[in-house]
Amino acid sequence: MKTLKGLMLGLGLLCMAFPAMAVEFGDDLFGGVTVHGFISQGYLKSDNNNFFAKTEDGSARFNEFGVNISSQVSDQLRVGLQILGRNLGEFGEGDPEIDWAFADYRWRDWMGLRVGKMKMVHGLYNTTRDIDMLRTSIFLPQSVYNEAWRDTVSSITGAEVYGDIYMGNAGSLTYQFQGGEADFPTDGGVVATLKDQAKLEGNRADPRSTHTKHSYAGGLVWSTPVNGLRLSTTGWIVEFDTDADLYLGGSGQILDFRANTISKAYTASLEYIFGSFTFAAEYMGNRYEFSNNLVNQTNTLNTEGYYAAMGYRFTDWLEMGLSYSEYYADKDDRDGNKNKTDQNRIAAGYKDHDAWLKDLALTARFDLTPNWVFKLEGHAMNGAAILMKDINSENNILNTSENWFLFAAKMTVSF
Amino acid sequence: MMKHVRIGALILLFLAGFTGHALADVLIIANRSVPVATISKSEVERIYRGQMSRWEDGSRINFAVLRGDTMEGFLSDYVKMSASQFDQHWKRQVFTGRGQMPPAMGRASDMVTYVANTQGAIGFVPEGTRTDEVKVLGITP
């Protein structure tokens, strides 16, 4: 807690020291090159269950920082790069890495080409998921923006075709199609989840590397003739391999293990901005196919998630948000019956409530200055799907609570 | 008599439903190089949302904002956003690499000077501002 107070104080002093550095209109610097950035520090505390970090004890391992530079090189060409460091408990160590870096050639309004590393299109908010000050809530609804699988959809290195098509009285259509490869860091959520699975089967996996075979994503956003109403659909197909040393429990045997994962997902989204209100609702379905080099078998899993959220801005400095989200780890077993009947799962400690996560969240956002945001958020949770198994186990036996509460606080400074 | 009054009141209410509030008292101004004399409200909206970046002759559109009460009224009437929503929209472009904040002016005279000196520029000023150096665009529905 002392650490948190220190960080908050430090961020506050930073804000006061640079009041003129807010992201503002008319920020052209250094002859056409603009520089922006942000620093976020959060704190998490839960009464039961560890939410990605050891939150039962309280955790300040929840931060991001980013710096970007960009320039409009010519009428049609734009280049930019953003460095991002992030840490959420078990995921990431805050090491700086390239978040996006691309050249953008906008040939016409209805067609442009981006080449490099780009944020991946998924739902309404994936491209800005790591940037706290761009939304009301601290956490995006986990039913659609699962932090454990963030690496799957964070970015694509390759090419993107995009454009805005004006359709007169029918509104306008924005499209994006991306193809290339995705990054799966070995300290990220996806690899941590795969290690978790091995552990619960009594084995230990030490991932050596990951390799994407391909990543494709696409999205359509229809800005309807109804003022403020946007409808969107997105989809992705990602396939990757994880190479690991697999230590078979008890036998001392080490095997060369290669796991292959294919993820195919789609979302349907609605956003309606009416005066000071913002309403959003999204649905996501995801089909996973898992196989490996040791067993000649492919396992499939269909997950499902949806949420509804609303925000209301009372004043320049106060905004409130409310959301309700539901996620099911297995669409065909929403009640978690397999966890109560499958002997392997029973032995591993699974309970029926590990099959879902229902989350009612309330947020208060305070814009203390244009470049200094502070948020408080409470989550009343039911279920324990998506949680990391390792930090919610005792003696390798999963041990989660069905009903729990998560408190989050976060402060962000941007310039 | 009362019946006529009631009918008259109903007609007035009916008409009121189809009458939008008056546009903010702003002038849409453009650099003399801009190849149009009029502009539609939807074009202004798409320009300020970043969806329209070229004039009809292919030249680049450079748009700017004027801070203060004029901006709030202009955004509400033409862009269908509040100032904070507009600000968030452009921050999203900045932090995903898809755009940069538009230039902002503090005074109407600065806006006129910027538009007059910038190829392909468009901006807005309060009615009554001296606009000798720029074009004032007509607004079509």
GROMACS .gro file of C-alpha atoms in nm, chain A:
model
  415
    1MET     CA    1   0.000   0.000   0.000
    2LYS     CA    2   0.296   0.228   0.073
    3THR     CA    3   0.425   0.157  -0.276
    4LEU     CA    4   0.090   0.248  -0.425
    5LYS     CA    5   0.074   0.578  -0.236
    6GLY     CA    6   0.425   0.659  -0.353
    7LEU     CA    7   0.338   0.583  -0.714
    8MET     CA    8   0.019   0.787  -0.700
    9LEU     CA    9   0.204   1.079  -0.541
   10GLY     CA   10   0.476   1.056  -0.804
   11LEU     CA   11   0.222   1.054  -1.085
   12GLY     CA   12   0.042   1.349  -0.929
   13LEU     CA   13   0.363   1.549  -0.907
   14LEU     CA   14   0.441   1.459  -1.267
   15CYS     CA   15   0.103   1.596  -1.371
   16MET     CA   16   0.155   1.921  -1.188
   17ALA     CA   17   0.507   1.955  -1.326
   18PHE     CA   18   0.387   1.925  -1.686
   19PRO     CA   19   0.043   2.084  -1.697
   20ALA     CA   20   0.102   2.214  -2.049
   21MET     CA   21   0.183   1.872  -2.190
   22ALA     CA   22  -0.173   1.746  -2.229
   23VAL     CA   23  -0.272   1.580  -2.554
   24GLU     CA   24  -0.439   1.880  -2.707
   25PHE     CA   25  -0.550   2.008  -3.041
   26GLY     CA   26  -0.277   2.181  -3.233
   27ASP     CA   27   0.021   1.989  -3.102
   28ASP     CA   28   0.252   2.005  -3.398
   29LEU     CA   29   0.608   1.972  -3.275
   30PHE     CA   30   0.952   1.963  -3.431
   31GLY     CA   31   0.840   2.058  -3.780
   32GLY     CA   32   0.560   1.810  -3.834
   33VAL     CA   33   0.662   1.533  -3.593
   34THR     CA   34   0.429   1.485  -3.297
   35VAL     CA   35   0.515   1.310  -2.973
   36HIS     CA   36   0.263   1.174  -2.722
   37GLY     CA   37   0.267   0.938  -2.432
   38PHE     CA   38   0.103   0.810  -2.119
   39ILE     CA   39   0.185   0.645  -1.788
   40SER     CA   40  -0.073   0.442  -1.594
   41GLN     CA   41  -0.047   0.289  -1.252
   42GLY     CA   42  -0.320   0.083  -1.093
   43TYR     CA   43  -0.398  -0.110  -0.780
   44LEU     CA   44  -0.610  -0.427  -0.751
   45LYS     CA   45  -0.765  -0.591  -0.447
   46SER     CA   46  -1.004  -0.884  -0.429
   47ASP     CA   47  -1.169  -1.053  -0.133
   48ASN     CA   48  -1.146  -1.400  -0.296
   49ASN     CA   49  -0.974  -1.533  -0.609
   50ASN     CA   50  -0.664  -1.382  -0.767
   51PHE     CA   51  -0.750  -1.179  -1.075
   52PHE     CA   52  -0.442  -1.228  -1.301
   53ALA     CA   53  -0.225  -1.087  -1.020
   54LYS     CA   54  -0.213  -1.184  -0.651
   55THR     CA   55  -0.501  -0.953  -0.580
   56GLU     CA   56  -0.614  -1.120  -0.257
   57ASP     CA   57  -0.308  -0.960  -0.098
   58GLY     CA   58  -0.355  -0.639  -0.300
   59SER     CA   59  -0.136  -0.584  -0.605
   60ALA     CA   60   0.021  -0.282  -0.774
   61ARG     CA   61   0.158  -0.501  -1.056
   62PHE     CA   62  -0.082  -0.325  -1.288
   63ASN     CA   63   0.070  -0.055  -1.507
   64GLU     CA   64   0.140   0.058  -1.860
   65PHE     CA   65   0.345   0.326  -2.026
   66GLY     CA   66   0.364   0.427  -2.388
   67VAL     CA   67   0.533   0.684  -2.608
   68ASN     CA   68   0.457   0.745  -2.972
   69ILE     CA   69   0.597   0.961  -3.249
   70SER     CA   70   0.430   1.020  -3.582
   71SER     CA   71   0.455   1.241  -3.885
   72GLN     CA   72   0.245   1.327  -4.188
   73VAL     CA   73   0.527   1.286  -4.439
   74SER     CA   74   0.319   1.395  -4.738
   75ASP     CA   75  -0.047   1.447  -4.831
   76GLN     CA   76  -0.094   1.072  -4.859
   77LEU     CA   77   0.179   0.916  -4.646
   78ARG     CA   78   0.191   0.896  -4.269
   79VAL     CA   79   0.442   0.710  -4.051
   80GLY     CA   80   0.451   0.643  -3.679
   81LEU     CA   81   0.568   0.420  -3.399
   82GLN     CA   82   0.459   0.351  -3.042
   83ILE     CA   83   0.663   0.188  -2.767
   84LEU     CA   84   0.457   0.018  -2.496
   85GLY     CA   85   0.546  -0.146  -2.168
   86ARG     CA   86   0.281  -0.322  -1.964
   87ASN     CA   87   0.246  -0.538  -1.661
   88LEU     CA   88  -0.063  -0.710  -1.528
   89GLY     CA   89   0.036  -0.945  -1.250
   90GLU     CA   90   0.143  -1.269  -1.417
   91PHE     CA   91   0.162  -1.110  -1.763
   92GLY     CA   92   0.452  -0.905  -1.886
   93GLU     CA   93   0.733  -0.742  -1.693
   94GLY     CA   94   0.684  -0.390  -1.823
   95ASP     CA   95   0.967  -0.424  -2.073
   96PRO     CA   96   0.931  -0.175  -2.358
   97GLU     CA   97   0.837  -0.327  -2.691
   98ILE     CA   98   0.702  -0.198  -3.020
   99ASP     CA   99   0.325  -0.171  -2.986
  100TRP     CA  100   0.269  -0.046  -3.339
  101ALA     CA  101   0.494   0.087  -3.613
  102PHE     CA  102   0.364   0.132  -3.963
  103ALA     CA  103   0.353   0.338  -4.279
  104ASP     CA  104   0.006   0.446  -4.384
  105TYR     CA  105  -0.058   0.535  -4.748
  106ARG     CA  106  -0.408   0.679  -4.788
  107TRP     CA  107  -0.458   0.671  -5.162
  108ARG     CA  108  -0.823   0.774  -5.149
  109ASP     CA  109  -1.071   0.813  -4.863
  110TRP     CA  110  -1.223   0.481  -4.966
  111MET     CA  111  -0.893   0.295  -4.988
  112GLY     CA  112  -0.563   0.306  -4.805
  113LEU     CA  113  -0.280   0.067  -4.726
  114ARG     CA  114  -0.089   0.020  -4.401
  115VAL     CA  115   0.230  -0.183  -4.379
  116GLY     CA  116   0.413  -0.276  -4.059
  117LYS     CA  117   0.288  -0.365  -3.713
  118MET     CA  118  -0.069  -0.254  -3.646
  119LYS     CA  119  -0.323  -0.289  -3.367
  120MET     CA  120  -0.557  -0.571  -3.456
  121VAL     CA  121  -0.920  -0.500  -3.528
  122HIS     CA  122  -1.152  -0.681  -3.284
  123GLY     CA  123  -1.478  -0.546  -3.147
  124LEU     CA  124  -1.517  -0.177  -3.080
  125TYR     CA  125  -1.229  -0.118  -2.841
  126ASN     CA  126  -0.946  -0.366  -2.897
  127THR     CA  127  -0.715  -0.119  -3.069
  128THR     CA  128  -0.715   0.103  -2.759
  129ARG     CA  129  -0.743  -0.168  -2.492
  130ASP     CA  130  -0.406  -0.086  -2.330
  131ILE     CA  131  -0.474   0.288  -2.302
  132ASP     CA  132  -0.668   0.366  -1.989
  133MET     CA  133  -0.765   0.729  -2.050
  134LEU     CA  134  -0.951   0.646  -2.373
  135ARG     CA  135  -1.248   0.482  -2.201
  136THR     CA  136  -1.469   0.513  -1.895
  137SER     CA  137  -1.387   0.183  -1.726
  138ILE     CA  138  -1.056   0.047  -1.595
  139PHE     CA  139  -1.113  -0.303  -1.735
  140LEU     CA  140  -1.293  -0.367  -2.058
  141PRO     CA  141  -1.557  -0.642  -2.016
  142GLN     CA  142  -1.364  -0.969  -1.995
  143SER     CA  143  -1.634  -1.156  -2.187
  144VAL     CA  144  -1.510  -0.994  -2.509
  145TYR     CA  145  -1.169  -0.851  -2.410
  146ASN     CA  146  -1.021  -1.137  -2.208
  147GLU     CA  147  -0.684  -1.021  -2.070
  148ALA     CA  148  -0.552  -1.379  -2.063
  149TRP     CA  149  -0.585  -1.404  -2.442
  150ARG     CA  150  -0.483  -1.045  -2.521
  151ASP     CA  151  -0.172  -1.160  -2.710
  152THR     CA  152  -0.395  -1.335  -2.963
  153VAL     CA  153  -0.549  -1.007  -3.073
  154SER     CA  154  -0.305  -0.736  -2.970
  155SER     CA  155  -0.142  -0.665  -3.304
  156ILE     CA  156  -0.065  -0.796  -3.650
  157THR     CA  157   0.264  -0.751  -3.832
  158GLY     CA  158   0.187  -0.746  -4.200
  159ALA     CA  159  -0.045  -0.538  -4.415
  160GLU     CA  160  -0.387  -0.380  -4.389
  161VAL     CA  161  -0.630  -0.247  -4.647
  162TYR     CA  162  -0.881   0.003  -4.511
  163GLY     CA  163  -1.119   0.278  -4.614
  164ASP     CA  164  -1.427   0.489  -4.547
  165ILE     CA  165  -1.715   0.459  -4.792
  166TYR     CA  166  -1.981   0.730  -4.785
  167MET     CA  167  -2.325   0.594  -4.871
  168GLY     CA  168  -2.537   0.911  -4.870
  169ASN     CA  169  -2.859   0.869  -4.674
  170ALA     CA  170  -2.748   0.520  -4.565
  171GLY     CA  171  -2.459   0.660  -4.359
  172SER     CA  172  -2.101   0.546  -4.404
  173LEU     CA  173  -1.907   0.222  -4.392
  174THR     CA  174  -1.555   0.181  -4.257
  175TYR     CA  175  -1.369  -0.139  -4.344
  176GLN     CA  176  -1.037  -0.293  -4.239
  177PHE     CA  177  -0.877  -0.619  -4.353
  178GLN     CA  178  -0.548  -0.727  -4.202
  179GLY     CA  179  -0.312  -1.017  -4.262
  180GLY     CA  180   0.025  -1.121  -4.128
  181GLU     CA  181   0.165  -1.259  -3.804
  182ALA     CA  182   0.098  -1.202  -3.435
  183ASP     CA  183   0.343  -1.188  -3.144
  184PHE     CA  184   0.309  -1.430  -2.853
  185PRO     CA  185   0.562  -1.337  -2.586
  186THR     CA  186   0.659  -1.627  -2.360
  187ASP     CA  187   0.570  -1.414  -2.055
  188GLY     CA  188   0.225  -1.326  -2.192
  189GLY     CA  189  -0.122  -1.451  -2.106
  190VAL     CA  190  -0.159  -1.709  -2.382
  191VAL     CA  191   0.161  -1.896  -2.293
  192ALA     CA  192   0.084  -1.863  -1.919
  193THR     CA  193  -0.257  -2.023  -1.984
  194LEU     CA  194  -0.097  -2.315  -2.173
  195LYS     CA  195   0.151  -2.365  -1.885
  196ASP     CA  196  -0.144  -2.364  -1.647
  197GLN     CA  197  -0.311  -2.644  -1.840
  198ALA     CA  198   0.002  -2.860  -1.827
  199LYS     CA  199   0.036  -2.802  -1.454
  200LEU     CA  200  -0.319  -2.910  -1.382
  201GLU     CA  201  -0.248  -3.234  -1.569
  202GLY     CA  202   0.041  -3.299  -1.332
  203ASN     CA  203   0.314  -3.193  -1.577
  204ARG     CA  204   0.539  -2.889  -1.611
  205ALA     CA  205   0.589  -2.707  -1.938
  206ASP     CA  206   0.875  -2.466  -2.001
  207PRO     CA  207   0.790  -2.279  -2.320
  208ARG     CA  208   1.093  -2.210  -2.539
  209SER     CA  209   0.931  -2.014  -2.818
  210THR     CA  210   0.611  -1.936  -3.002
  211HIS     CA  211   0.557  -1.907  -3.373
  212THR     CA  212   0.256  -1.770  -3.558
  213LYS     CA  213   0.160  -1.949  -3.875
  214HIS     CA  214  -0.082  -1.677  -3.978
  215SER     CA  215  -0.310  -1.408  -3.843
  216TYR     CA  216  -0.603  -1.261  -4.035
  217ALA     CA  217  -0.856  -1.008  -3.910
  218GLY     CA  218  -1.127  -0.796  -4.062
  219GLY     CA  219  -1.390  -0.551  -3.954
  220LEU     CA  220  -1.681  -0.347  -4.082
  221VAL     CA  221  -1.827  -0.047  -3.899
  222TRP     CA  222  -2.151   0.101  -4.022
  223SER     CA  223  -2.213   0.457  -3.903
  224THR     CA  224  -2.589   0.451  -3.949
  225PRO     CA  225  -2.809   0.746  -4.048
  226VAL     CA  226  -2.927   0.755  -3.685
  227ASN     CA  227  -2.704   1.012  -3.518
  228GLY     CA  228  -2.454   0.845  -3.286
  229LEU     CA  229  -2.547   0.484  -3.373
  230ARG     CA  230  -2.267   0.255  -3.496
  231LEU     CA  231  -2.301  -0.114  -3.576
  232SER     CA  232  -1.993  -0.326  -3.624
  233THR     CA  233  -1.880  -0.677  -3.693
  234THR     CA  234  -1.527  -0.816  -3.678
  235GLY     CA  235  -1.362  -1.154  -3.711
  236TRP     CA  236  -1.022  -1.315  -3.686
  237ILE     CA  237  -0.837  -1.639  -3.757
  238VAL     CA  238  -0.509  -1.692  -3.574
  239GLU     CA  239  -0.293  -2.006  -3.579
  240PHE     CA  240   0.024  -2.048  -3.375
  241ASP     CA  241   0.263  -2.311  -3.235
  242THR     CA  242   0.420  -2.318  -2.892
  243ASP     CA  243   0.739  -2.522  -2.845
  244ALA     CA  244   0.811  -2.634  -2.491
  245ASP     CA  245   1.002  -2.881  -2.277
  246LEU     CA  246   0.739  -3.097  -2.110
  247TYR     CA  247   0.842  -3.252  -1.780
  248LEU     CA  248   0.616  -3.549  -1.723
  249GLY     CA  249   0.508  -3.547  -1.361
  250GLY     CA  250   0.683  -3.801  -1.144
  251SER     CA  251   0.861  -3.987  -1.426
  252GLY     CA  252   1.153  -3.748  -1.472
  253GLN     CA  253   1.101  -3.776  -1.847
  254ILE     CA  254   1.138  -3.460  -2.061
  255LEU     CA  255   0.956  -3.450  -2.391
  256ASP     CA  256   0.984  -3.213  -2.686
  257PHE     CA  257   0.634  -3.071  -2.696
  258ARG     CA  258   0.474  -2.867  -2.974
  259ALA     CA  259   0.120  -2.738  -2.916
  260ASN     CA  260  -0.078  -2.601  -3.207
  261THR     CA  261  -0.366  -2.361  -3.145
  262ILE     CA  262  -0.617  -2.226  -3.397
  263SER     CA  263  -0.853  -1.952  -3.283
  264LYS     CA  264  -1.146  -1.837  -3.497
  265ALA     CA  265  -1.364  -1.562  -3.354
  266TYR     CA  266  -1.628  -1.312  -3.454
  267THR     CA  267  -1.795  -1.020  -3.278
  268ALA     CA  268  -2.113  -0.823  -3.331
  269SER     CA  269  -2.120  -0.479  -3.171
  270LEU     CA  270  -2.344  -0.180  -3.119
  271GLU     CA  271  -2.253   0.165  -2.986
  272TYR     CA  272  -2.496   0.450  -2.940
  273ILE     CA  273  -2.388   0.796  -2.831
  274PHE     CA  274  -2.677   1.019  -2.729
  275GLY     CA  275  -2.590   1.350  -2.567
  276SER     CA  276  -2.383   1.270  -2.260
  277PHE     CA  277  -2.482   0.901  -2.270
  278THR     CA  278  -2.280   0.625  -2.432
  279PHE     CA  279  -2.436   0.281  -2.469
  280ALA     CA  280  -2.245  -0.022  -2.594
  281ALA     CA  281  -2.323  -0.391  -2.634
  282GLU     CA  282  -2.110  -0.664  -2.788
  283TYR     CA  283  -2.131  -1.038  -2.850
  284MET     CA  284  -1.835  -1.262  -2.921
  285GLY     CA  285  -1.804  -1.626  -3.019
  286ASN     CA  286  -1.465  -1.797  -3.034
  287ARG     CA  287  -1.377  -2.147  -3.154
  288TYR     CA  288  -1.045  -2.297  -3.045
  289GLU     CA  289  -0.882  -2.605  -3.194
  290PHE     CA  290  -0.600  -2.753  -2.986
  291SER     CA  291  -0.362  -3.028  -3.100
  292ASN     CA  292  -0.007  -3.135  -3.020
  293ASN     CA  293   0.269  -3.363  -3.146
  294LEU     CA  294   0.227  -3.621  -2.867
  295VAL     CA  295  -0.139  -3.714  -2.907
  296ASN     CA  296  -0.304  -3.768  -3.244
  297GLN     CA  297  -0.620  -3.582  -3.156
  298THR     CA  298  -0.771  -3.234  -3.197
  299ASN     CA  299  -0.980  -3.090  -2.917
  300THR     CA  300  -1.225  -2.812  -2.994
  301LEU     CA  301  -1.372  -2.557  -2.759
  302ASN     CA  302  -1.638  -2.295  -2.828
  303THR     CA  303  -1.644  -1.998  -2.593
  304GLU     CA  304  -1.908  -1.727  -2.578
  305GLY     CA  305  -1.928  -1.383  -2.420
  306TYR     CA  306  -2.142  -1.072  -2.425
  307TYR     CA  307  -2.194  -0.753  -2.232
  308ALA     CA  308  -2.395  -0.433  -2.216
  309ALA     CA  309  -2.248  -0.110  -2.084
  310MET     CA  310  -2.348   0.251  -2.039
  311GLY     CA  311  -2.159   0.564  -1.948
  312TYR     CA  312  -2.278   0.910  -1.855
  313ARG     CA  313  -2.065   1.224  -1.837
  314PHE     CA  314  -2.200   1.453  -1.565
  315THR     CA  315  -1.941   1.729  -1.593
  316ASP     CA  316  -1.602   1.798  -1.750
  317TRP     CA  317  -1.445   1.616  -1.457
  318LEU     CA  318  -1.689   1.335  -1.371
  319GLU     CA  319  -1.808   1.035  -1.572
  320MET     CA  320  -1.979   0.722  -1.443
  321GLY     CA  321  -1.998   0.381  -1.606
  322LEU     CA  322  -2.201   0.067  -1.547
  323SER     CA  323  -2.164  -0.268  -1.723
  324TYR     CA  324  -2.285  -0.625  -1.703
  325SER     CA  325  -2.089  -0.902  -1.871
  326GLU     CA  326  -2.125  -1.281  -1.905
  327TYR     CA  327  -1.861  -1.523  -2.030
  328TYR     CA  328  -1.885  -1.899  -2.080
  329ALA     CA  329  -1.564  -2.099  -2.121
  330ASP     CA  330  -1.758  -2.374  -2.299
  331LYS     CA  331  -2.064  -2.261  -2.489
  332ASP     CA  332  -2.195  -2.620  -2.487
  333ASP     CA  333  -2.159  -2.653  -2.110
  334ARG     CA  334  -2.274  -2.321  -1.970
  335ASP     CA  335  -2.367  -2.473  -1.632
  336GLY     CA  336  -2.027  -2.635  -1.579
  337ASN     CA  337  -2.167  -2.989  -1.561
  338LYS     CA  338  -1.846  -3.136  -1.707
  339ASN     CA  339  -1.654  -2.994  -1.413
  340LYS     CA  340  -1.877  -3.196  -1.180
  341THR     CA  341  -1.873  -3.523  -1.376
  342ASP     CA  342  -1.534  -3.548  -1.549
  343GLN     CA  343  -1.299  -3.736  -1.312
  344ASN     CA  344  -0.987  -3.556  -1.436
  345ARG     CA  345  -1.146  -3.217  -1.373
  346ILE     CA  346  -1.276  -3.319  -1.034
  347ALA     CA  347  -0.925  -3.440  -0.941
  348ALA     CA  348  -0.782  -3.108  -1.063
  349GLY     CA  349  -1.020  -2.915  -0.837
  350TYR     CA  350  -1.258  -2.774  -1.095
  351LYS     CA  351  -1.606  -2.675  -0.979
  352ASP     CA  352  -1.911  -2.587  -1.186
  353HIS     CA  353  -1.860  -2.212  -1.135
  354ASP     CA  354  -1.519  -2.234  -1.309
  355ALA     CA  355  -1.718  -2.257  -1.632
  356TRP     CA  356  -1.854  -1.901  -1.629
  357LEU     CA  357  -1.784  -1.544  -1.523
  358LYS     CA  358  -2.065  -1.296  -1.460
  359ASP     CA  359  -1.948  -0.946  -1.379
  360LEU     CA  360  -2.143  -0.639  -1.267
  361ALA     CA  361  -1.911  -0.337  -1.270
  362LEU     CA  362  -1.947   0.025  -1.161
  363THR     CA  363  -1.687   0.290  -1.246
  364ALA     CA  364  -1.627   0.650  -1.144
  365ARG     CA  365  -1.388   0.840  -1.369
  366PHE     CA  366  -1.243   1.172  -1.254
  367ASP     CA  367  -1.072   1.394  -1.512
  368LEU     CA  368  -0.866   1.598  -1.268
  369THR     CA  369  -0.708   1.788  -1.559
  370PRO     CA  370  -0.716   1.722  -1.936
  371ASN     CA  371  -0.408   1.503  -1.894
  372TRP     CA  372  -0.465   1.349  -1.553
  373VAL     CA  373  -0.734   1.084  -1.502
  374PHE     CA  374  -0.819   0.892  -1.187
  375LYS     CA  375  -1.065   0.602  -1.174
  376LEU     CA  376  -1.227   0.384  -0.910
  377GLU     CA  377  -1.405   0.062  -1.005
  378GLY     CA  378  -1.588  -0.218  -0.829
  379HIS     CA  379  -1.674  -0.559  -0.974
  380ALA     CA  380  -1.929  -0.793  -0.818
  381MET     CA  381  -1.827  -1.125  -0.971
  382ASN     CA  382  -1.997  -1.461  -0.993
  383GLY     CA  383  -1.794  -1.752  -1.132
  384ALA     CA  384  -1.423  -1.799  -1.196
  385ALA     CA  385  -1.372  -1.869  -1.567
  386ILE     CA  386  -1.072  -1.696  -1.734
  387LEU     CA  387  -0.877  -1.679  -1.406
  388MET     CA  388  -0.520  -1.813  -1.408
  389LYS     CA  389  -0.526  -2.159  -1.255
  390ASP     CA  390  -0.174  -2.149  -1.112
  391ILE     CA  391  -0.232  -1.854  -0.875
  392ASN     CA  392  -0.572  -1.985  -0.774
  393SER     CA  393  -0.455  -2.333  -0.671
  394GLU     CA  394  -0.336  -2.491  -0.351
  395ASN     CA  395  -0.096  -2.786  -0.391
  396ASN     CA  396  -0.177  -2.790  -0.764
  397ILE     CA  397  -0.548  -2.829  -0.689
  398LEU     CA  398  -0.765  -2.550  -0.827
  399ASN     CA  399  -0.949  -2.374  -0.546
  400THR     CA  400  -1.172  -2.084  -0.653
  401SER     CA  401  -1.468  -1.912  -0.489
  402GLU     CA  402  -1.795  -1.861  -0.674
  403ASN     CA  403  -1.885  -1.516  -0.546
  404TRP     CA  404  -1.620  -1.252  -0.507
  405PHE     CA  405  -1.549  -0.882  -0.532
  406LEU     CA  406  -1.272  -0.699  -0.713
  407PHE     CA  407  -1.174  -0.339  -0.643
  408ALA     CA  408  -0.957  -0.147  -0.889
  409ALA     CA  409  -0.805   0.202  -0.883
  410LYS     CA  410  -0.602   0.354  -1.161
  411MET     CA  411  -0.436   0.681  -1.242
  412THR     CA  412  -0.315   0.786  -1.586
  413VAL     CA  413  -0.106   1.080  -1.695
  414SER     CA  414  -0.090   1.156  -2.065
  415PHE     CA  415   0.092   1.412  -2.272
   0.00000   0.00000   0.00000
